XYZ file of C-alpha atoms in Angstrom:
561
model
C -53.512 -23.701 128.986
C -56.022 -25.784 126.564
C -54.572 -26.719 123.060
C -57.069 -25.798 120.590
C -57.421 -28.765 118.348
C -57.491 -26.803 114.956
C -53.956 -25.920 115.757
C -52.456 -29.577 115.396
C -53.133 -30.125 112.030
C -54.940 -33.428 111.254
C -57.889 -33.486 109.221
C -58.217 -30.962 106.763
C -62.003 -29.773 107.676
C -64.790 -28.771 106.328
C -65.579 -29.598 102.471
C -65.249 -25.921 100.251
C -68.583 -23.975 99.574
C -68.621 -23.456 95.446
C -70.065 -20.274 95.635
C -67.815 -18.570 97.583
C -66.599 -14.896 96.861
C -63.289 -16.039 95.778
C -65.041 -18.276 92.836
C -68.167 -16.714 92.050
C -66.895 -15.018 89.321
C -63.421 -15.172 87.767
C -61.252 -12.709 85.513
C -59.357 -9.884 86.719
C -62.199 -7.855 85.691
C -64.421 -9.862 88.162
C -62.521 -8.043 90.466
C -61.455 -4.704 89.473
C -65.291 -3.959 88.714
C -66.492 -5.740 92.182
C -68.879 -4.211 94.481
C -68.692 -6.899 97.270
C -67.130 -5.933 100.507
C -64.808 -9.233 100.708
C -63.029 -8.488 97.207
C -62.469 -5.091 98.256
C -61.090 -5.711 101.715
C -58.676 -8.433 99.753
C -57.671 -5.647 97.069
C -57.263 -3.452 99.479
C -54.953 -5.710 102.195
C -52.847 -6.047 99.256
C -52.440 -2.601 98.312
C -51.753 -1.515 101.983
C -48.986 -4.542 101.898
C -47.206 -3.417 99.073
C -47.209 0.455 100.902
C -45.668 -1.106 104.130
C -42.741 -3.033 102.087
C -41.772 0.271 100.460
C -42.086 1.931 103.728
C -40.336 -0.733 104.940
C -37.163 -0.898 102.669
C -36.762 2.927 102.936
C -36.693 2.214 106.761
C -34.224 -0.315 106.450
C -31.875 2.275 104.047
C -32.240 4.402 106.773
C -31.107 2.142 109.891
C -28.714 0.980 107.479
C -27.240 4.360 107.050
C -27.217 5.597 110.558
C -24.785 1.894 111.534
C -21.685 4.018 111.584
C -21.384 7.773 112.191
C -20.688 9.857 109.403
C -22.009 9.513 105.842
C -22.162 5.918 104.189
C -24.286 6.078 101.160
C -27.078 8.109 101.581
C -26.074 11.950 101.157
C -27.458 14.148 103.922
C -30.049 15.579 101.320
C -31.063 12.396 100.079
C -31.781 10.840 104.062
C -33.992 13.892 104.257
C -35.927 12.413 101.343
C -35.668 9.184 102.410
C -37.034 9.528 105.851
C -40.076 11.950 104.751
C -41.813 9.497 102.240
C -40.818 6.228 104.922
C -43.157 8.240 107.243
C -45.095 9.563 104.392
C -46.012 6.078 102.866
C -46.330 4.228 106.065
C -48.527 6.934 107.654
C -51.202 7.800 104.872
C -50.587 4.283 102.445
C -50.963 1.971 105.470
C -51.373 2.603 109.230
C -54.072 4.706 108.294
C -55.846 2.325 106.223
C -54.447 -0.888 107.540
C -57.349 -2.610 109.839
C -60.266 -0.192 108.855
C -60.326 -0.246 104.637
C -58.606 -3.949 104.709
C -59.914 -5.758 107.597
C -62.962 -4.005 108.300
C -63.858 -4.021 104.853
C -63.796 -7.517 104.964
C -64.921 -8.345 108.553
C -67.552 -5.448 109.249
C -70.426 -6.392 107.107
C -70.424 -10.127 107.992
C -70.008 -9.288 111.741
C -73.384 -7.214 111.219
C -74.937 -10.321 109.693
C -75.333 -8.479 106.789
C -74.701 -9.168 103.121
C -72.730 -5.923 102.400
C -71.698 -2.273 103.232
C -74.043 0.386 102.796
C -72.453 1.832 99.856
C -70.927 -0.536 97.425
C -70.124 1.887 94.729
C -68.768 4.190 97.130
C -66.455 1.271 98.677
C -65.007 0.732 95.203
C -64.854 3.800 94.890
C -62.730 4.524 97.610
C -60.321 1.826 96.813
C -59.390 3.330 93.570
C -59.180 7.100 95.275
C -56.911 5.320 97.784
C -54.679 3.806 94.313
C -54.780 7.545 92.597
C -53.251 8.773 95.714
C -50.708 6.143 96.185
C -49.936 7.071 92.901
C -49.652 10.683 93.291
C -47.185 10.109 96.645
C -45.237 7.778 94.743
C -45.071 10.028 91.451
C -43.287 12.666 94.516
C -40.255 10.202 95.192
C -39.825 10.439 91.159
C -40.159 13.788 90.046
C -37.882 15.763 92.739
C -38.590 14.331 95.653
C -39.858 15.451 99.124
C -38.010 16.598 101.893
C -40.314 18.494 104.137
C -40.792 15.610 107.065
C -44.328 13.543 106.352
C -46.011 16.617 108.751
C -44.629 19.103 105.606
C -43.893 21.936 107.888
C -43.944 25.078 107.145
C -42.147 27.625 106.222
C -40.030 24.985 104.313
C -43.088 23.282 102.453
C -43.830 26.450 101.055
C -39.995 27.513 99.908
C -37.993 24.001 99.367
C -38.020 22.858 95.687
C -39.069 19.300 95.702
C -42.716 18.255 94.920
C -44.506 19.415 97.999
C -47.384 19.838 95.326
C -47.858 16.352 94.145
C -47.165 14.872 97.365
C -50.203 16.997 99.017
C -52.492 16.279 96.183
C -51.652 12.682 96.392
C -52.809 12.849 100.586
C -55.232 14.879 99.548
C -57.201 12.288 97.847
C -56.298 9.785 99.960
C -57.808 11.700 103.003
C -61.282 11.533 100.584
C -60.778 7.764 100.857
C -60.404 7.779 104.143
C -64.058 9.705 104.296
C -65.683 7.798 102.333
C -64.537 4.780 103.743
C -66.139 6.207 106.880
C -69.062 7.245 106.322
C -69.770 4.445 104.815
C -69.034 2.402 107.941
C -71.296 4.442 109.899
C -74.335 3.730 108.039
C -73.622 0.159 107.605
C -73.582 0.248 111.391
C -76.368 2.136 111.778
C -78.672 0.655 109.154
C -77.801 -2.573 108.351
C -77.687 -4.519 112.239
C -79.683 -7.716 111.747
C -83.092 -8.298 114.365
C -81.697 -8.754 117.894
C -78.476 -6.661 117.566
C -78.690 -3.816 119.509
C -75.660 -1.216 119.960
C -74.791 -3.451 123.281
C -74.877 -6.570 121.015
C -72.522 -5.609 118.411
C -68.811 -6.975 118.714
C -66.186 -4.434 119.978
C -64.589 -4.632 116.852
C -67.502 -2.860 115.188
C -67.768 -0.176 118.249
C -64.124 0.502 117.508
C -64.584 0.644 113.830
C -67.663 2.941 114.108
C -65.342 5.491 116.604
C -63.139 5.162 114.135
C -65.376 6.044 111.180
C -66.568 9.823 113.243
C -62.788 10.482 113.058
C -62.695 9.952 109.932
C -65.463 12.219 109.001
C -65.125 15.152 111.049
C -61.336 15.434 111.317
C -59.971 14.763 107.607
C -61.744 17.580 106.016
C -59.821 19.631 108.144
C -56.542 17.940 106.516
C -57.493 18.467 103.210
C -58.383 22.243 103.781
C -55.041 22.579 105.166
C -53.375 21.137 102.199
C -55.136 23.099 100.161
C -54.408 26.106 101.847
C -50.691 24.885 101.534
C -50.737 24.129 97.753
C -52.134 27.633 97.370
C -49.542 29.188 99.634
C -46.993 26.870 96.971
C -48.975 28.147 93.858
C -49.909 31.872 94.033
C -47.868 32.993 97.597
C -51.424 34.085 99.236
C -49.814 34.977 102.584
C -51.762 32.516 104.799
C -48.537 30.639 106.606
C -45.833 32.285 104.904
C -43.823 34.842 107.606
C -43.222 37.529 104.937
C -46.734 37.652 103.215
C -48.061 38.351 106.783
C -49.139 34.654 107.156
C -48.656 32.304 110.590
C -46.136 28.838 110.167
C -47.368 28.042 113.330
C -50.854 27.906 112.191
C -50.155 25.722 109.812
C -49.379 23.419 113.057
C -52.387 24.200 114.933
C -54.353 22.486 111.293
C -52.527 19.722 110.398
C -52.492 18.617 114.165
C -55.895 19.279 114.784
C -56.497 16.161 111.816
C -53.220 14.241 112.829
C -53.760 13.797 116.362
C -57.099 12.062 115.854
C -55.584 10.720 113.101
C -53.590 8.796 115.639
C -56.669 7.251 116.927
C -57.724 6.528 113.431
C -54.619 4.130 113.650
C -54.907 2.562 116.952
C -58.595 2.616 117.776
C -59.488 -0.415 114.778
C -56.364 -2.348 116.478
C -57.688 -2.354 120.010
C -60.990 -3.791 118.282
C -59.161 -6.269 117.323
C -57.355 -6.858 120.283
C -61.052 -7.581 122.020
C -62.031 -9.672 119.425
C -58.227 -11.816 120.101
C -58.758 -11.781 123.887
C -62.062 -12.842 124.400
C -61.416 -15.825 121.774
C -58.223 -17.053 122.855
C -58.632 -16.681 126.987
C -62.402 -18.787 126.486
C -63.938 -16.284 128.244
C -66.383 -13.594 127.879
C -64.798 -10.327 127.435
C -64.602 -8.377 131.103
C -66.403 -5.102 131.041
C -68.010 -4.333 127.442
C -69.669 -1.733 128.149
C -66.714 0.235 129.798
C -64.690 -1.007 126.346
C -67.040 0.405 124.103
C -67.684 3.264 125.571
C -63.901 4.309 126.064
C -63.873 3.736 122.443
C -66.133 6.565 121.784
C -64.352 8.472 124.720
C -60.667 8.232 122.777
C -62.978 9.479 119.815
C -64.139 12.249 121.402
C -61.711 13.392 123.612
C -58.533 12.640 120.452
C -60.182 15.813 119.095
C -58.560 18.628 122.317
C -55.262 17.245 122.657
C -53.833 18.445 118.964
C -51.445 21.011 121.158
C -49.577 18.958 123.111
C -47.578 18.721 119.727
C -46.777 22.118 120.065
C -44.963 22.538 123.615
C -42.056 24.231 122.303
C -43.963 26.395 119.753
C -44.528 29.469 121.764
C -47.766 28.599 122.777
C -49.143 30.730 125.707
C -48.245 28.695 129.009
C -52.749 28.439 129.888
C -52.988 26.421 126.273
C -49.661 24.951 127.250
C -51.024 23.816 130.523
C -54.866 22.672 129.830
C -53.446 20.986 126.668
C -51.155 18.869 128.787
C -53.594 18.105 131.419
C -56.124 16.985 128.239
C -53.105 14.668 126.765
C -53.303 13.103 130.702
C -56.871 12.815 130.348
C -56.746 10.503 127.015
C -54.928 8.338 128.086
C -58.057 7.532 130.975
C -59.822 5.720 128.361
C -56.786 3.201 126.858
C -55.701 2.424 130.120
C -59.451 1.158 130.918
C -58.860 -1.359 127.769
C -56.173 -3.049 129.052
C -56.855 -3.392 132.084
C -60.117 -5.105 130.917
C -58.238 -7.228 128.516
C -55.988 -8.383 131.707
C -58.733 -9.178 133.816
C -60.532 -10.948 130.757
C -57.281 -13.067 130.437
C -57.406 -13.681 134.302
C -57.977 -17.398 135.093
C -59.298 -18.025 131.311
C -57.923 -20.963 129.292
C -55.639 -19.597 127.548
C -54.363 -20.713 123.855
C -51.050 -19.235 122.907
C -52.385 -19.185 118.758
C -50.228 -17.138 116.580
C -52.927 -14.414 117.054
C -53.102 -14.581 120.685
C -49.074 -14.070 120.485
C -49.934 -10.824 118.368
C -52.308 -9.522 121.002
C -49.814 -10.464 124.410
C -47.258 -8.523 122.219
C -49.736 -5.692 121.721
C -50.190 -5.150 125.491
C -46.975 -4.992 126.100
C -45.567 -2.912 123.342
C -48.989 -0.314 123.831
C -48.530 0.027 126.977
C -44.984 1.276 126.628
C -45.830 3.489 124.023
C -48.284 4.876 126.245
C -46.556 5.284 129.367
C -43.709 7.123 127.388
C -46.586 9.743 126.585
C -46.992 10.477 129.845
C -43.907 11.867 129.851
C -43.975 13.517 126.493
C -47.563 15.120 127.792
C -45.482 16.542 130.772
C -44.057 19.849 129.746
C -41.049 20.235 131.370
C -39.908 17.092 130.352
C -41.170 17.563 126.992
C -38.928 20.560 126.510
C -35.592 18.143 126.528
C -37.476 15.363 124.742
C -39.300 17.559 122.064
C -37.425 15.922 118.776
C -35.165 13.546 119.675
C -35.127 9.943 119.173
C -37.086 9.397 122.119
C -40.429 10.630 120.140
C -39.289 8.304 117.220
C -39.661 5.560 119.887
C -42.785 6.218 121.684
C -44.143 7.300 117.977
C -42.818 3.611 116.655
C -44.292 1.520 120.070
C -47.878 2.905 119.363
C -48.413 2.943 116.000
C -46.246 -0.099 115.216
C -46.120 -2.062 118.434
C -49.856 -1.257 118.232
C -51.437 -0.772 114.872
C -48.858 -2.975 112.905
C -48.719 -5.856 115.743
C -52.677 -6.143 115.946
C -53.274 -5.576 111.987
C -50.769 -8.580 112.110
C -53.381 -10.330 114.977
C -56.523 -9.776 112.988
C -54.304 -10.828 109.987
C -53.892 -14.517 111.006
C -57.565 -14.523 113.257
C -59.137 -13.898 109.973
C -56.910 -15.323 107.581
C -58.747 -19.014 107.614
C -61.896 -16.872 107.164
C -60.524 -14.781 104.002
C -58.958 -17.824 102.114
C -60.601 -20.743 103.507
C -56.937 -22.153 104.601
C -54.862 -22.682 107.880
C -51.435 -21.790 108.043
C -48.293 -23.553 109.743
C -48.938 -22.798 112.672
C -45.500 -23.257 114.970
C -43.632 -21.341 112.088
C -46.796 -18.794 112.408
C -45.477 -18.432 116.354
C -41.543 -18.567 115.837
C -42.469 -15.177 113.270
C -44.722 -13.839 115.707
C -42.050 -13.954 118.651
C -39.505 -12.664 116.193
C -41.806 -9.889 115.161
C -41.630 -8.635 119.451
C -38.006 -9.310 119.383
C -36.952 -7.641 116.385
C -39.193 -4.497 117.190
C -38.253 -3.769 120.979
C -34.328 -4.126 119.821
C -34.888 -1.465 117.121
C -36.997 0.762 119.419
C -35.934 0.370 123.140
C -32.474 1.764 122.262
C -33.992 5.005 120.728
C -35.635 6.219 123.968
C -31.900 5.389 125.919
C -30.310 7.391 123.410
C -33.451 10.157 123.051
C -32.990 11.007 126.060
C -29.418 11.523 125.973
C -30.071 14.085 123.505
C -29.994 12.242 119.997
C -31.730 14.794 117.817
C -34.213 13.084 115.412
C -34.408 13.525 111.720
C -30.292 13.433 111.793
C -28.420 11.949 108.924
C -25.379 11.989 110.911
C -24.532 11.635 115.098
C -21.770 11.749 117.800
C -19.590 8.639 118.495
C -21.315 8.553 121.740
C -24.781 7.145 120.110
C -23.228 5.110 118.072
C -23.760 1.697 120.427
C -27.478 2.629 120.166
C -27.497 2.980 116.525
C -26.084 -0.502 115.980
C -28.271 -2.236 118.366
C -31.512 -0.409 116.485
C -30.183 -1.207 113.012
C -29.588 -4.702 114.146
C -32.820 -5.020 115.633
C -34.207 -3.444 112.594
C -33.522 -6.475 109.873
C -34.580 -8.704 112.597
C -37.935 -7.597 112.290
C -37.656 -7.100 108.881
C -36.914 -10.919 108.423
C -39.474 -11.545 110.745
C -41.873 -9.769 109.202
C -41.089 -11.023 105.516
C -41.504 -14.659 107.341
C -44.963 -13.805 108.990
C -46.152 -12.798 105.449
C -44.481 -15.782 103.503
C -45.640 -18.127 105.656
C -49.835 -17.245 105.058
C -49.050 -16.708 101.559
C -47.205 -20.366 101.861
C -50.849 -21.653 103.094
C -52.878 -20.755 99.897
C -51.515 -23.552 98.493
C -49.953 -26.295 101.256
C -52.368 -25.325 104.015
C -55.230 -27.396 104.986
C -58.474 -26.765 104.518
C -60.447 -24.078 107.203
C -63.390 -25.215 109.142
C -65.941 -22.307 109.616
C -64.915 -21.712 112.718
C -61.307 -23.171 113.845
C -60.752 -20.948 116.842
C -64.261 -21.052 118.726
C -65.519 -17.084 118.485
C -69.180 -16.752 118.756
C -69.208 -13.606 117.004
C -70.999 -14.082 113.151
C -68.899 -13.903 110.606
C -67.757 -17.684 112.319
C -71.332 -18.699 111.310
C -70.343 -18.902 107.416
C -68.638 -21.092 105.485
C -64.625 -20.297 105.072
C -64.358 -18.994 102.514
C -67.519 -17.166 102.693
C -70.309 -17.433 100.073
C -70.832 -14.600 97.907
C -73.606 -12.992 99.531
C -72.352 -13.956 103.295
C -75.417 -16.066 104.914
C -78.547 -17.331 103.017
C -80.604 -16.506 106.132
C -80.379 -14.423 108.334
C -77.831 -15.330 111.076
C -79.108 -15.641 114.749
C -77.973 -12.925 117.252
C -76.205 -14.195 120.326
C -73.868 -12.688 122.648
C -70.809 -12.158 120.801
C -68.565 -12.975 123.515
C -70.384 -16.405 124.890
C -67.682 -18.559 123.651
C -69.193 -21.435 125.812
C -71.710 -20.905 122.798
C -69.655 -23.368 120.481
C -67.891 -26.410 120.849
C -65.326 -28.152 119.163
C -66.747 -30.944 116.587
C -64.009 -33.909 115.687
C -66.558 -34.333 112.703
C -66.267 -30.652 111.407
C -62.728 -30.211 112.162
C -63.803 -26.998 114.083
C -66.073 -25.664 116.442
C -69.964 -25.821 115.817
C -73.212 -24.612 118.113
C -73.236 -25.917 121.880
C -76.930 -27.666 121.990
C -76.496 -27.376 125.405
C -75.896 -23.804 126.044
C -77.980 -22.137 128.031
C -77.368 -17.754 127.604
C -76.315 -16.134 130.916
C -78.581 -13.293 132.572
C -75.348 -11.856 133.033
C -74.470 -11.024 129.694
């Protein structure tokens, strides 16, 4: 192992470029009225933050709750509410949005070498769509209430009496953020690449981000239809899922999983961009196998869009759909499996720096590939017809999206904080939350599949004595990461004003957006930056002078990359 010298504090680096994006202009309506990428990735990381505390505090409410058997303080009625807007609000408010609107917002155009996104009104613009929804799913848990489960099942979605109504509009919208945050991508990536930067050039972050963006834009509009469809079923009773107009409930399935399985990708494919981007840096090494990586990002794209019925195994589904659906979930998982083992063999013999993202990224691996393996099982149909809705889908639902979007969002978070504010963070208290973060997650989660598969029903607001061991140990585990996850946060914000000043590039990635100052400048590089390899890391070298790592005169590119 190598200590990276921008990790020991010291000097604090790099004198502050004036014009940089966070004092080009002032006033709040400097920023409400922006059209640069960087404000709008920092609006936006902020939003999604203040989604995952109240998706966070609900969650808590609800492990508190479930300590004891039997009712504590929640009635049963209001744990249904409770439970459908934690999974509401985390799902569409910020695992969704998380690392693509947030961190790619930020990171994509200056990885590009460019000075913005395609689209800057239409970037604005889908901030504030993403705020009117937030609004709209909020404005549910006042007026009435939802209690459907976030998937809003019907027949009940189209009978119960809370506000299915505004909570569809509200997801509604948000799904045309999610669009145009997508599309936009997409021609950024296509237009927009810099002399030199070919597709086999471009960082695995942005080949993730770009997969990313064709889910977005083929597979939401088929969400929004649905809800449609739904608030018209709500509205005017047209018969389309409801049993006694002649309409299908089970079709209403076949729709919303046709979006939400890709949707799923949505979620994890930006985090394993990161993850590349955290490997590569942190092992000194050039990533193992990029083009295998980049293309099994497309792959997950692609294939994310067949699997939808696996979701369905106890549905009634005809056993042929039953069977090629399962053998398509098996398939899927081809392509993920291919990332990690590339980021293992990347790691193999590198010089490895345990940084606070690094620990995100060793955490991801581990927690991912649970999460995985478990839907193996889950994509096997007899054993999906004992697991179907218990706890032990809560679990492997909690180790991918959480263990995987919410550790590396936390990864890229501190990677690209020093880049965002032009500060570095404690960095031992940075670790101690990082570790507590894995700690506090697999005691919440790795009791859930124990007691899943002893038959704990999910979506229970009550249970037998006999889970009740499990319970404890998740709700326990539970406010550990909940403390650990207030202290990751606290501790960057904590930097803005104790930290030390960032070097351009304190962690020694050769990818562009370490070629600009820290903070950046307003319009990202006076010139145009020079196109390298993105993952020759032997590229830079650390500068005592600088504080942080600067061009290797010596380097010499490899025919090999």
């Amino acid at each position: 192992m190598v200590e990276n010298p921008s990790l020991t504090g010291g000097s604090p680096g790099a004198e502050p470029v004036v014009d940089n994006y966070l004092t080009f202009t002032r006033g709040w309506k400097s920023w409400a009225f922006t059209l640069d990428h960087k404000r709008i990735g920092v609006m936006y990381l902020f939003a999604t933050l203040g989604a995952f505390f109240v998706g966070g505090v609900m969650a808590l409410l609800l492990r508190s709750e479930l300590f004891f058997p039997g009712q504590q303080f929640l009635s049963p009625d209001m744990y249904n509410h409770m439970f459908t807007l934690h999974g509401a609000v985390m799902t569409f408010l910020f695992i969704i949005p998380g690392i693509p609107a947030a961190q790619g917002n930020f990171v994509l155009p200056i990885m590009l070498g460019a000075k913005d996104v395609a689209f800057p009104r239409m970037n604005l613009g889908s901030f504030y769509l993403w705020i009117f929804g937030a609004i709209y799913l909020v404005a549910a848990i006042i007026f009435g209430g939802l209690d459907t489960g976030w998937t809003f099942y019907t027949p009940y979605s189209t009978t119960t009496n809370t506000s299915v109504i505004l909570a569809t509009t509200g997801v509604f919208i948000l799904g045309f953020s999610s669009i145009f945050t997508g599309l936009n991508f997409i021609v950024t990536i296509h237009t927009m690449r810099p002399p030199g930067m070919t597709w086999f050039r471009m960082p695995l972050f942005l080949w993730a981000t770009y997969a990313t963006a064709i889910i977005q834009v083929l597979a939401t509009p088929v969400l929004g239809i649905t809800l449609l469809l739904l608030i018209a079923e709500r509205a005017v009773g047209i018969g389309i899922f409801q049993p006694e107009l002649g309409g299908d409930p089970v079709l209403f399935q076949h729709f919303f999983w046709f979006y939400s399985h890709p949707a799923v990708y949505i979620m994890i494919l930006p985090a394993m961009g990161v993850i590349s981007e955290l490997i590569s840096t942190f092992s000194r090494k050039h990533i193992f196998g990029y083009r295998f990586i980049a293309y099994s990002s497309i792959a997950i794209a692609l294939l994310g869009f067949l699997v939808w019925g696996h979701h369905m195994f106890t549905s009634g589904q005809s056993a042929v759909s039953a069977t090629m659906f399962s053998f398509l979930t098996f398939s899927v998982s081809i392509p993920s499996a291919i990332k990690v083992f590339n980021w293992l063999a990347t790691m193999y013999k590198g010089s490895i720096s345990f940084a606070t993202p690094m620990v995100y990224a060793l955490s991801f691996i581990f927690l991912f590939s649970i999460g995985g393996l478990t839907g193996l099982f889950l994509g096997a149909l007899s054993v999906d017809i004992h697991l179907h809705d218990t706890y032990f889908v809560v679990a492997h639902f909690h180790y991918v999206m959480m263990g995987g979007t919410l550790i590396a969002f936390l990864g890229g978070l501190t990677y690209w904080w020093p880049k965002m504010t032009g500060r570095m963070y404690d960095e031992f208290s940075s670790q101690m939350a990082a570790i507590g973060v894995f700690i506090g997650f697999n005691l919440t989660f790795f009791p859930q599949f124990v007691m899943g598969a002893r038959g704990m029903p999910r979506r229970y607001a009550d249970y037998l004595p006999e889970y009740e061991f499990y319970h404890q140990l998740s709700t326990i585990g539970a406010f550990v990461l909940g403390v650990a996850l207030v202290a990751a946060v606290g501790i960057l914000v904590k930097s803005l004003w104790t930290g030390p000043k960032a070097p351009a590039n304190p962690w020694g990635s050769a990818t562009l957006e370490w070629q600009c100052s820290s903070p950046p400048p307003h319009d990202n590089f006076a010139t145009t930056p020079e196109v390298g390899d993105p993952y020759a890391v032997e590229s830079v070298k650390w500068s005592d002078s600088e504080h942080g790592y600067v061009k290797n005169p010596s380097y010499v590119p490899s025919k090999d990359h």
